[in-house]
CSV table of C-alpha atoms and ligand atoms in Angstrom, one decimal:
chain,number,residue,atom,x,y,z
A,1,MET,CA,25.5,-13.9,23.5
A,2,THR,CA,24.6,-10.4,22.4
A,3,THR,CA,22.1,-9.7,19.8
A,4,SER,CA,22.1,-6.6,17.8
A,5,THR,CA,19.3,-5.0,15.9
A,6,PRO,CA,19.5,-2.3,13.3
A,7,ALA,CA,19.6,1.1,14.9
A,8,ASP,CA,16.6,2.6,13.2
A,9,PRO,CA,13.9,0.2,12.0
A,10,LEU,CA,12.3,2.8,9.7
A,11,VAL,CA,13.2,2.7,6.0
A,12,THR,CA,15.4,5.6,5.1
A,13,ARG,CA,13.0,7.3,2.8
A,14,MET,CA,10.4,7.7,5.5
A,15,ARG,CA,12.8,9.1,8.2
A,16,PRO,CA,12.2,12.8,7.2
A,17,PHE,CA,8.5,12.3,8.1
A,18,GLY,CA,7.9,12.8,11.8
A,19,THR,CA,4.6,12.5,13.6
A,20,THR,CA,2.0,14.5,11.7
A,21,ILE,CA,1.6,18.1,12.9
A,22,PHE,CA,-2.1,17.3,13.5
A,23,ALA,CA,-1.4,14.6,16.0
A,24,GLU,CA,1.1,16.9,17.8
A,25,MET,CA,-1.2,19.9,17.9
A,26,SER,CA,-4.4,18.0,18.8
A,27,ALA,CA,-2.5,16.3,21.7
A,28,LEU,CA,-1.3,19.8,22.8
A,29,ALA,CA,-5.0,21.0,22.7
A,30,VAL,CA,-6.1,18.1,24.9
A,31,ARG,CA,-3.2,18.6,27.3
A,32,THR,CA,-3.7,22.3,27.7
A,33,GLY,CA,-7.5,22.6,27.4
A,34,ALA,CA,-7.0,24.9,24.5
A,35,VAL,CA,-9.7,25.5,21.8
A,36,ASN,CA,-8.7,23.3,19.0
A,37,LEU,CA,-8.9,25.1,15.7
A,38,GLY,CA,-5.9,23.0,14.5
A,39,GLN,CA,-7.2,19.8,13.0
A,40,GLY,CA,-10.0,20.0,10.5
A,41,PHE,CA,-12.8,18.0,12.1
A,42,PRO,CA,-16.4,19.3,12.7
A,43,ASP,CA,-17.7,19.3,16.2
A,44,THR,CA,-21.3,18.6,15.2
A,45,ASP,CA,-22.7,15.4,13.7
A,46,GLY,CA,-23.7,14.9,10.0
A,47,PRO,CA,-27.2,14.4,8.6
A,48,PRO,CA,-29.4,12.3,10.9
A,49,GLU,CA,-30.7,10.2,7.9
A,50,MET,CA,-27.1,9.1,7.3
A,51,LEU,CA,-26.5,8.2,11.0
A,52,ALA,CA,-29.8,6.3,11.2
A,53,ALA,CA,-28.9,4.3,8.1
A,54,ALA,CA,-25.6,3.4,9.6
A,55,ALA,CA,-27.2,2.2,12.8
A,56,GLU,CA,-29.7,0.2,10.8
A,57,ALA,CA,-27.1,-1.4,8.7
A,58,LEU,CA,-25.0,-2.3,11.7
A,59,ALA,CA,-28.1,-3.9,13.4
A,60,THR,CA,-29.2,-5.8,10.3
A,61,GLY,CA,-26.0,-7.7,9.5
A,62,ALA,CA,-24.0,-5.5,7.1
A,63,ASN,CA,-20.9,-6.4,9.0
A,64,GLN,CA,-18.9,-8.6,6.7
A,65,TYR,CA,-16.5,-7.9,3.8
A,66,PRO,CA,-18.3,-5.8,1.2
A,67,PRO,CA,-17.3,-6.3,-2.5
A,68,LEU,CA,-13.8,-5.0,-3.4
A,69,ALA,CA,-15.1,-2.0,-5.4
A,70,GLY,CA,-17.7,-1.1,-2.7
A,71,ILE,CA,-21.4,-2.0,-2.4
A,72,PRO,CA,-23.4,-1.5,-5.5
A,73,ALA,CA,-25.8,1.0,-3.7
A,74,LEU,CA,-22.9,3.3,-2.8
A,75,ARG,CA,-21.2,3.0,-6.3
A,76,HIS,CA,-24.6,4.0,-7.9
A,77,ALA,CA,-25.0,6.8,-5.4
A,78,ILE,CA,-21.5,8.1,-6.2
A,79,ALA,CA,-22.2,8.0,-9.9
A,80,GLU,CA,-25.6,9.8,-9.5
A,81,HIS,CA,-24.0,12.4,-7.3
A,82,GLU,CA,-21.3,13.2,-9.9
A,83,GLN,CA,-23.9,13.4,-12.6
A,84,ARG,CA,-26.2,15.7,-10.4
A,85,PHE,CA,-23.5,18.2,-9.4
A,86,TRP,CA,-20.9,18.0,-12.0
A,87,GLY,CA,-22.5,16.5,-15.1
A,88,LEU,CA,-20.0,13.6,-15.2
A,89,GLU,CA,-21.3,10.3,-16.4
A,90,ARG,CA,-19.8,7.3,-14.7
A,91,ASP,CA,-20.4,3.6,-15.1
A,92,PRO,CA,-21.0,2.5,-11.4
A,93,ASP,CA,-19.6,-1.0,-12.3
A,94,SER,CA,-16.3,-0.1,-13.9
A,95,GLU,CA,-15.6,3.6,-13.2
A,96,VAL,CA,-16.1,3.9,-9.4
A,97,VAL,CA,-14.2,2.4,-6.5
A,98,VAL,CA,-14.9,2.9,-2.8
A,99,THR,CA,-11.8,3.4,-0.6
A,100,ALA,CA,-10.7,3.9,3.0
A,101,GLY,CA,-11.1,7.6,2.8
A,102,ALA,CA,-9.7,10.0,0.2
A,103,THR,CA,-6.3,9.3,1.7
A,104,GLU,CA,-6.3,5.6,0.6
A,105,ALA,CA,-7.5,6.6,-2.9
A,106,ILE,CA,-4.7,9.0,-3.3
A,107,ALA,CA,-2.1,6.6,-1.9
A,108,ALA,CA,-3.3,3.8,-4.1
A,109,ALA,CA,-3.4,6.0,-7.2
A,110,ILE,CA,0.2,7.2,-6.7
A,111,LEU,CA,1.4,3.6,-5.9
A,112,ALA,CA,-0.5,2.3,-8.9
A,113,LEU,CA,0.6,4.9,-11.4
A,114,CYS,CA,4.2,5.9,-10.5
A,115,GLU,CA,7.4,4.0,-11.2
A,116,PRO,CA,10.3,4.9,-9.0
A,117,GLY,CA,11.8,8.1,-10.2
A,118,ASP,CA,8.6,9.3,-11.9
A,119,GLU,CA,7.7,12.9,-11.0
A,120,VAL,CA,4.5,14.2,-9.5
A,121,VAL,CA,3.6,17.8,-10.1
A,122,CYS,CA,1.7,19.3,-7.1
A,123,PHE,CA,1.1,22.6,-5.5
A,124,GLU,CA,2.6,23.6,-2.1
A,125,PRO,CA,1.5,23.9,0.6
A,126,TYR,CA,0.2,20.3,0.1
A,127,TYR,CA,-1.9,18.0,2.1
A,128,ASP,CA,0.7,16.1,4.2
A,129,SER,CA,-0.2,12.6,3.0
A,130,TYR,CA,0.8,13.5,-0.6
A,131,ALA,CA,4.5,13.9,0.2
A,132,ALA,CA,4.5,10.6,2.1
A,133,SER,CA,2.6,8.6,-0.6
A,134,ILE,CA,4.9,10.0,-3.3
A,135,THR,CA,7.9,9.0,-1.3
A,136,LEU,CA,6.6,5.5,-0.5
A,137,ALA,CA,6.2,5.0,-4.2
A,138,GLY,CA,9.8,6.0,-4.8
A,139,ALA,CA,8.5,8.9,-6.9
A,140,VAL,CA,9.6,12.5,-6.7
A,141,ARG,CA,7.5,15.6,-6.0
A,142,ARG,CA,7.8,18.7,-8.0
A,143,PRO,CA,6.0,21.3,-6.0
A,144,VAL,CA,4.9,24.7,-7.4
A,145,THR,CA,4.5,27.3,-4.7
A,146,LEU,CA,1.2,29.1,-4.0
A,147,ARG,CA,1.8,32.6,-2.5
A,148,PRO,CA,-0.7,35.2,-1.4
A,149,ALA,CA,-1.0,38.0,-3.9
A,150,GLU,CA,0.3,41.5,-3.0
A,151,THR,CA,-3.2,42.9,-3.5
A,152,GLY,CA,-6.2,41.0,-2.3
A,153,GLY,CA,-4.2,38.2,-0.6
A,154,ARG,CA,-5.6,35.3,-2.6
A,155,TYR,CA,-3.1,32.5,-3.2
A,156,GLU,CA,-1.7,32.3,-6.7
A,157,PHE,CA,1.1,30.5,-8.6
A,158,ASP,CA,3.5,31.6,-11.2
A,159,GLU,CA,2.7,30.2,-14.7
A,160,ALA,CA,6.3,29.9,-15.6
A,161,ALA,CA,7.0,27.8,-12.5
A,162,LEU,CA,4.2,25.5,-13.3
A,163,ARG,CA,5.4,25.0,-16.9
A,164,ALA,CA,8.9,24.4,-15.6
A,165,ALA,CA,7.7,21.7,-13.2
A,166,PHE,CA,6.5,19.5,-16.0
A,167,GLY,CA,9.2,17.6,-17.8
A,168,PRO,CA,10.1,14.2,-19.4
A,169,ARG,CA,9.8,12.3,-16.1
A,170,THR,CA,6.4,13.8,-15.1
A,171,ARG,CA,3.9,11.0,-14.6
A,172,LEU,CA,1.0,12.8,-13.0
A,173,ALA,CA,-0.3,16.1,-11.7
A,174,LEU,CA,-1.9,16.0,-8.3
A,175,LEU,CA,-4.3,18.8,-7.8
A,176,ASN,CA,-6.4,19.7,-4.7
A,177,THR,CA,-9.2,22.1,-5.2
A,178,PRO,CA,-10.8,23.6,-3.2
A,179,HIS,CA,-7.3,23.7,-1.6
A,180,ASN,CA,-6.3,22.8,1.9
A,181,PRO,CA,-4.8,24.8,3.7
A,182,THR,CA,-5.0,28.0,1.7
A,183,GLY,CA,-8.8,28.0,0.9
A,184,LYS,CA,-7.9,28.6,-2.7
A,185,VAL,CA,-10.4,27.6,-5.4
A,186,PHE,CA,-8.6,27.1,-8.7
A,187,SER,CA,-10.2,29.2,-11.4
A,188,GLY,CA,-11.4,28.0,-14.8
A,189,GLU,CA,-8.4,29.7,-16.4
A,190,GLU,CA,-5.9,28.1,-14.0
A,191,LEU,CA,-7.5,24.7,-14.6
A,192,ALA,CA,-7.3,25.2,-18.3
A,193,LEU,CA,-3.6,25.8,-18.0
A,194,ILE,CA,-3.1,22.7,-15.9
A,195,ALA,CA,-5.2,20.7,-18.4
A,196,ASP,CA,-3.2,21.9,-21.3
A,197,LEU,CA,0.1,21.0,-19.6
A,198,CYS,CA,-1.3,17.5,-18.7
A,199,GLN,CA,-2.2,16.9,-22.4
A,200,GLU,CA,1.0,18.5,-23.8
A,201,HIS,CA,3.1,16.2,-21.6
A,202,ASP,CA,0.7,13.3,-21.9
A,203,VAL,CA,0.4,12.7,-18.1
A,204,PHE,CA,-2.4,11.7,-15.8
A,205,ALA,CA,-4.2,13.9,-13.3
A,206,VAL,CA,-5.4,12.9,-9.8
A,207,THR,CA,-7.7,15.5,-8.3
A,208,ASP,CA,-8.5,15.7,-4.6
A,209,GLU,CA,-12.0,17.3,-4.4
A,210,VAL,CA,-12.9,16.4,-0.8
A,211,TYR,CA,-14.2,20.1,-0.3
A,212,GLU,CA,-16.2,20.0,-3.5
A,213,HIS,CA,-19.3,21.3,-1.6
A,214,LEU,CA,-17.5,23.9,0.3
A,215,VAL,CA,-16.9,26.7,-2.1
A,216,PHE,CA,-17.9,30.2,-1.0
A,217,GLY,CA,-16.4,32.3,-3.7
A,218,GLY,CA,-15.9,31.4,-7.3
A,219,GLU,CA,-17.1,28.0,-8.5
A,220,HIS,CA,-15.9,24.4,-8.1
A,221,ILE,CA,-14.9,23.0,-11.5
A,222,PRO,CA,-13.7,19.4,-11.5
A,223,LEU,CA,-10.6,19.1,-13.8
A,224,ALA,CA,-12.2,16.0,-15.3
A,225,THR,CA,-14.9,18.2,-16.9
A,226,LEU,CA,-12.3,20.2,-19.0
A,227,PRO,CA,-11.9,19.2,-22.7
A,228,GLY,CA,-9.6,16.2,-23.1
A,229,MET,CA,-9.3,15.5,-19.3
A,230,ARG,CA,-12.0,12.9,-18.6
A,231,ASP,CA,-9.9,10.1,-20.0
A,232,ARG,CA,-6.8,11.0,-18.0
A,233,THR,CA,-8.2,12.1,-14.7
A,234,LEU,CA,-8.9,10.2,-11.6
A,235,ARG,CA,-11.3,12.2,-9.3
A,236,VAL,CA,-11.1,11.6,-5.6
A,237,SER,CA,-13.5,12.6,-2.9
A,238,SER,CA,-14.8,11.4,0.4
A,239,ALA,CA,-17.8,11.5,2.8
A,240,GLY,CA,-15.8,12.8,5.7
A,241,LYS,CA,-15.8,16.6,4.9
A,242,THR,CA,-19.2,16.8,3.1
A,243,PHE,CA,-21.1,14.9,5.8
A,244,SER,CA,-19.2,15.8,8.9
A,245,CYS,CA,-18.0,12.2,9.5
A,246,THR,CA,-14.2,12.5,9.2
A,247,GLY,CA,-13.8,9.4,11.4
A,248,TRP,CA,-15.7,7.1,9.0
A,249,LYS,CA,-13.0,7.1,6.3
A,250,VAL,CA,-15.3,6.4,3.4
A,251,GLY,CA,-13.9,7.8,0.2
A,252,TRP,CA,-13.9,7.0,-3.5
A,253,ALA,CA,-12.1,7.4,-6.8
A,254,THR,CA,-13.9,7.8,-10.1
A,255,GLY,CA,-12.5,8.0,-13.6
A,256,PRO,CA,-11.9,6.0,-16.8
A,257,ALA,CA,-12.1,2.2,-16.2
A,258,ARG,CA,-8.3,1.7,-16.8
A,259,LEU,CA,-7.4,4.2,-14.0
A,260,VAL,CA,-10.0,2.9,-11.6
A,261,SER,CA,-8.9,-0.6,-12.2
A,262,ALA,CA,-5.2,0.3,-11.6
A,263,VAL,CA,-6.2,1.9,-8.3
A,264,GLN,CA,-8.2,-1.2,-7.3
A,265,ARG,CA,-5.3,-3.5,-8.1
A,266,VAL,CA,-3.2,-1.7,-5.4
A,267,LYS,CA,-6.1,-0.9,-3.0
A,268,GLN,CA,-7.0,-4.6,-2.7
A,269,PHE,CA,-3.7,-5.2,-0.9
A,270,LEU,CA,-3.7,-2.1,1.3
A,271,THR,CA,-7.1,-2.4,3.0
A,272,PHE,CA,-9.0,-4.8,0.6
A,273,VAL,CA,-12.3,-3.2,1.8
A,274,ASN,CA,-13.6,-1.1,4.6
A,275,ALA,CA,-16.6,0.2,6.6
A,276,SER,CA,-19.3,-2.1,5.4
A,277,PRO,CA,-22.1,-0.7,7.6
A,278,LEU,CA,-21.1,2.8,6.7
A,279,GLN,CA,-21.3,2.3,3.0
A,280,PRO,CA,-25.1,2.1,2.7
A,281,ALA,CA,-25.3,5.2,5.0
A,282,VAL,CA,-23.0,7.2,2.8
A,283,ALA,CA,-25.2,6.2,-0.2
A,284,VAL,CA,-28.2,7.7,1.7
A,285,ALA,CA,-26.2,10.9,2.4
A,286,LEU,CA,-25.1,11.3,-1.3
A,287,ARG,CA,-28.7,11.1,-2.3
A,288,LEU,CA,-29.9,13.8,0.1
A,289,PRO,CA,-31.8,16.7,-1.6
A,290,ASP,CA,-29.9,19.8,-2.7
A,291,ALA,CA,-31.1,21.6,0.4
A,292,TYR,CA,-28.7,19.6,2.6
A,293,PHE,CA,-25.7,20.7,0.5
A,294,THR,CA,-26.8,24.4,0.3
A,295,GLU,CA,-27.5,24.6,4.0
A,296,PHE,CA,-24.2,23.0,4.9
A,297,ASN,CA,-22.4,25.4,2.6
A,298,ALA,CA,-24.2,28.4,4.1
A,299,ARG,CA,-23.4,27.3,7.7
A,300,MET,CA,-19.7,26.9,6.9
A,301,ARG,CA,-19.6,30.2,5.0
A,302,ALA,CA,-21.0,32.0,8.0
A,303,ASN,CA,-18.4,30.3,10.1
A,304,ARG,CA,-15.7,31.4,7.7
A,305,ASP,CA,-16.9,35.0,8.0
A,306,ARG,CA,-17.1,34.8,11.7
A,307,LEU,CA,-13.6,33.5,12.1
A,308,THR,CA,-12.1,35.8,9.5
A,309,ALA,CA,-13.5,38.9,11.2
A,310,GLY,CA,-12.4,37.6,14.6
A,311,LEU,CA,-8.8,37.0,13.4
A,312,LEU,CA,-8.6,40.4,11.9
A,313,ASP,CA,-9.8,41.9,15.1
A,314,ALA,CA,-7.2,40.0,17.0
A,315,GLY,CA,-4.5,41.5,14.9
A,316,PHE,CA,-3.6,38.8,12.4
A,317,GLY,CA,-3.1,39.4,8.7
A,318,VAL,CA,-5.9,37.2,7.2
A,319,PHE,CA,-6.0,35.8,3.6
A,320,PRO,CA,-9.3,35.4,2.0
A,321,SER,CA,-10.6,31.8,2.0
A,322,ASP,CA,-12.9,30.9,-0.9
A,323,GLY,CA,-13.5,27.3,0.2
A,324,THR,CA,-12.7,24.3,2.5
A,325,TYR,CA,-12.8,24.3,6.3
A,326,PHE,CA,-9.8,26.7,6.7
A,327,VAL,CA,-8.5,30.2,6.7
A,328,THR,CA,-4.8,31.1,6.8
A,329,ALA,CA,-3.3,34.0,8.7
A,330,ASP,CA,0.0,35.9,8.8
A,331,ILE,CA,1.6,36.1,12.3
A,332,ARG,CA,4.0,38.9,11.5
A,333,PRO,CA,1.6,41.7,12.5
A,334,LEU,CA,1.6,40.1,16.0
A,335,GLY,CA,5.3,39.9,16.1
A,336,GLY,CA,5.6,36.3,15.1
A,337,THR,CA,8.2,35.1,12.6
A,338,ASP,CA,8.1,31.3,12.8
A,339,GLY,CA,4.7,29.5,12.6
A,340,ILE,CA,6.0,26.4,14.3
A,341,GLU,CA,7.2,28.3,17.3
A,342,PHE,CA,4.2,30.5,17.3
A,343,CYS,CA,1.7,27.5,17.3
A,344,ARG,CA,3.7,25.6,20.0
A,345,ALA,CA,3.4,28.7,22.2
A,346,LEU,CA,-0.2,29.7,21.3
A,347,PRO,CA,-2.0,27.3,23.7
A,348,ALA,CA,-0.1,28.7,26.7
A,349,ARG,CA,-0.3,32.3,25.4
A,350,SER,CA,-3.9,32.4,24.3
A,351,GLY,CA,-5.6,29.0,24.9
A,352,VAL,CA,-6.0,28.3,21.2
A,353,VAL,CA,-4.5,25.7,18.8
A,354,ALA,CA,-3.7,26.4,15.2
A,355,VAL,CA,-1.4,24.6,12.7
A,356,PRO,CA,1.7,26.1,11.1
A,357,THR,CA,1.5,25.7,7.4
A,358,GLN,CA,5.2,25.8,6.7
A,359,VAL,CA,5.3,22.0,7.4
A,360,PHE,CA,3.3,21.6,4.1
A,361,TYR,CA,6.0,23.2,2.0
A,362,ASP,CA,9.3,21.9,0.5
A,363,HIS,CA,10.3,25.6,0.3
A,364,GLN,CA,9.5,26.3,3.9
A,365,ASP,CA,10.5,30.0,3.7
A,366,ALA,CA,7.4,30.6,1.6
A,367,GLY,CA,5.2,29.6,4.6
A,368,ARG,CA,7.3,30.3,7.6
A,369,HIS,CA,5.0,33.1,8.8
A,370,LEU,CA,1.7,31.4,7.9
A,371,ILE,CA,-0.7,29.5,10.2
A,372,ARG,CA,-4.0,27.8,9.6
A,373,PHE,CA,-7.2,27.9,11.6
A,374,ALA,CA,-10.2,25.6,11.1
A,375,PHE,CA,-13.7,27.1,11.1
A,376,CYS,CA,-15.7,23.8,10.9
A,377,LYS,CA,-16.7,24.4,14.6
A,378,ARG,CA,-19.8,25.6,16.4
A,379,PRO,CA,-20.2,29.4,16.3
A,380,GLU,CA,-19.8,29.6,20.1
A,381,VAL,CA,-16.5,27.7,19.9
A,382,ILE,CA,-15.2,30.2,17.2
A,383,ASP,CA,-16.4,33.1,19.3
A,384,GLU,CA,-14.6,31.7,22.4
A,385,ALA,CA,-11.4,31.2,20.4
A,386,VAL,CA,-11.6,34.8,19.1
A,387,ARG,CA,-12.1,36.1,22.6
A,388,ARG,CA,-9.1,34.2,23.8
A,389,LEU,CA,-7.0,35.4,20.8
A,390,LYS,CA,-7.9,39.0,21.6
A,391,GLY,CA,-6.9,38.4,25.2
A,392,GLN,CA,-10.4,38.9,26.5
A,393,ALA,CA,-11.1,35.5,27.9
B,1,PLP,C1,-9.2,15.7,5.0
B,1,PLP,C2,-8.5,15.6,3.7
B,1,PLP,C3,-8.3,14.4,3.0
B,1,PLP,C4,-8.5,13.1,3.7
B,1,PLP,O1,-9.8,12.6,3.5
B,1,PLP,P1,-10.2,11.2,4.2
B,1,PLP,O2,-11.4,10.8,3.5
B,1,PLP,O3,-10.3,11.5,5.7
B,1,PLP,O4,-9.1,10.2,3.9
B,1,PLP,C5,-7.7,14.4,1.8
B,1,PLP,N1,-7.3,15.6,1.2
B,1,PLP,C6,-7.5,16.7,1.8
B,1,PLP,C7,-7.1,18.0,1.1
B,1,PLP,C8,-8.1,16.8,3.0
B,1,PLP,O5,-8.3,18.0,3.6
């Protein structure tokens, strides 16, 4: 007897999604011994107080299921942190939920809020999990393209394109600021326009603010702080980027109780809970004095300056980065035309790994010549990468 199985076990809607570019490029880095400025993870550890608190929690029995919404100490610390830095008042019992990284918070929010066919307005290039989560929900993305300005090179969008992206099927706007991969920090004026459109079309906003403490130019303004937005905005952040612990996957969502409870409804069937010994440690980190946050910011700003100068020296076109872990570069001055080809060849050519940003666009032509470098690395690692890119290694 012969048995047959369906040819491709994967559901149709997920077939366009291959292996993430980060996995491909990080594997390439390991295989070739290249300096990995592709994936955005720091190569130094986070605050020692946080690491000690995690070790202590692990050794003293914090190893079973925490409460669904997260341990009270962490929910209180999240609420205090939002009050301290952004002036947002949150009830730790009903307006905060701890998640398995920002990624789960965003996925759960989209799955909780979108019916099949609903539209999500976002900006491209977008963080790659957005497209997958929107697709899994059966929703439709309406990306608005960010392009480097002719003068100055900061990424901007066309107001008319943003207005046109909103329509009768829009359910939510998904906004990432500071923005990965472009390093764009949305201005007060841009946020006011987004806020107006959300209210005019009566839609929700989900904001991904994982780089909230990594702004080097301009200022970080949570969309939730704009008039009329608190009640319709779910704010997402995470410990990973702020405390150099990207492997911990401790994130959170805050917002009005009805949005937080919708997220929790879905989240309980995705992971239920996570990282119980890490939760008290993140509570410690969130309560660190302001000095931690300013020193961390200053260190990353110096890294940004170092890498930006080095990339210019190596002949790239470089766009100003006002925040995040990243700077984007134009490969055309070096004779490149396609970022994917360029990045696949770069380890052999120069011994460095970068990420092509075109994979984060629906309109891939807009990003074909752009690649992203991470500067969340030790200065000597950045210097070594630059030496290699200049052909001096
Ligand atoms: C890293 C990153 C995330 C993922 O955060 P986790 O807490 O690791 O899930 C989400 N959004 C953006 C823009 C990121 O860069």
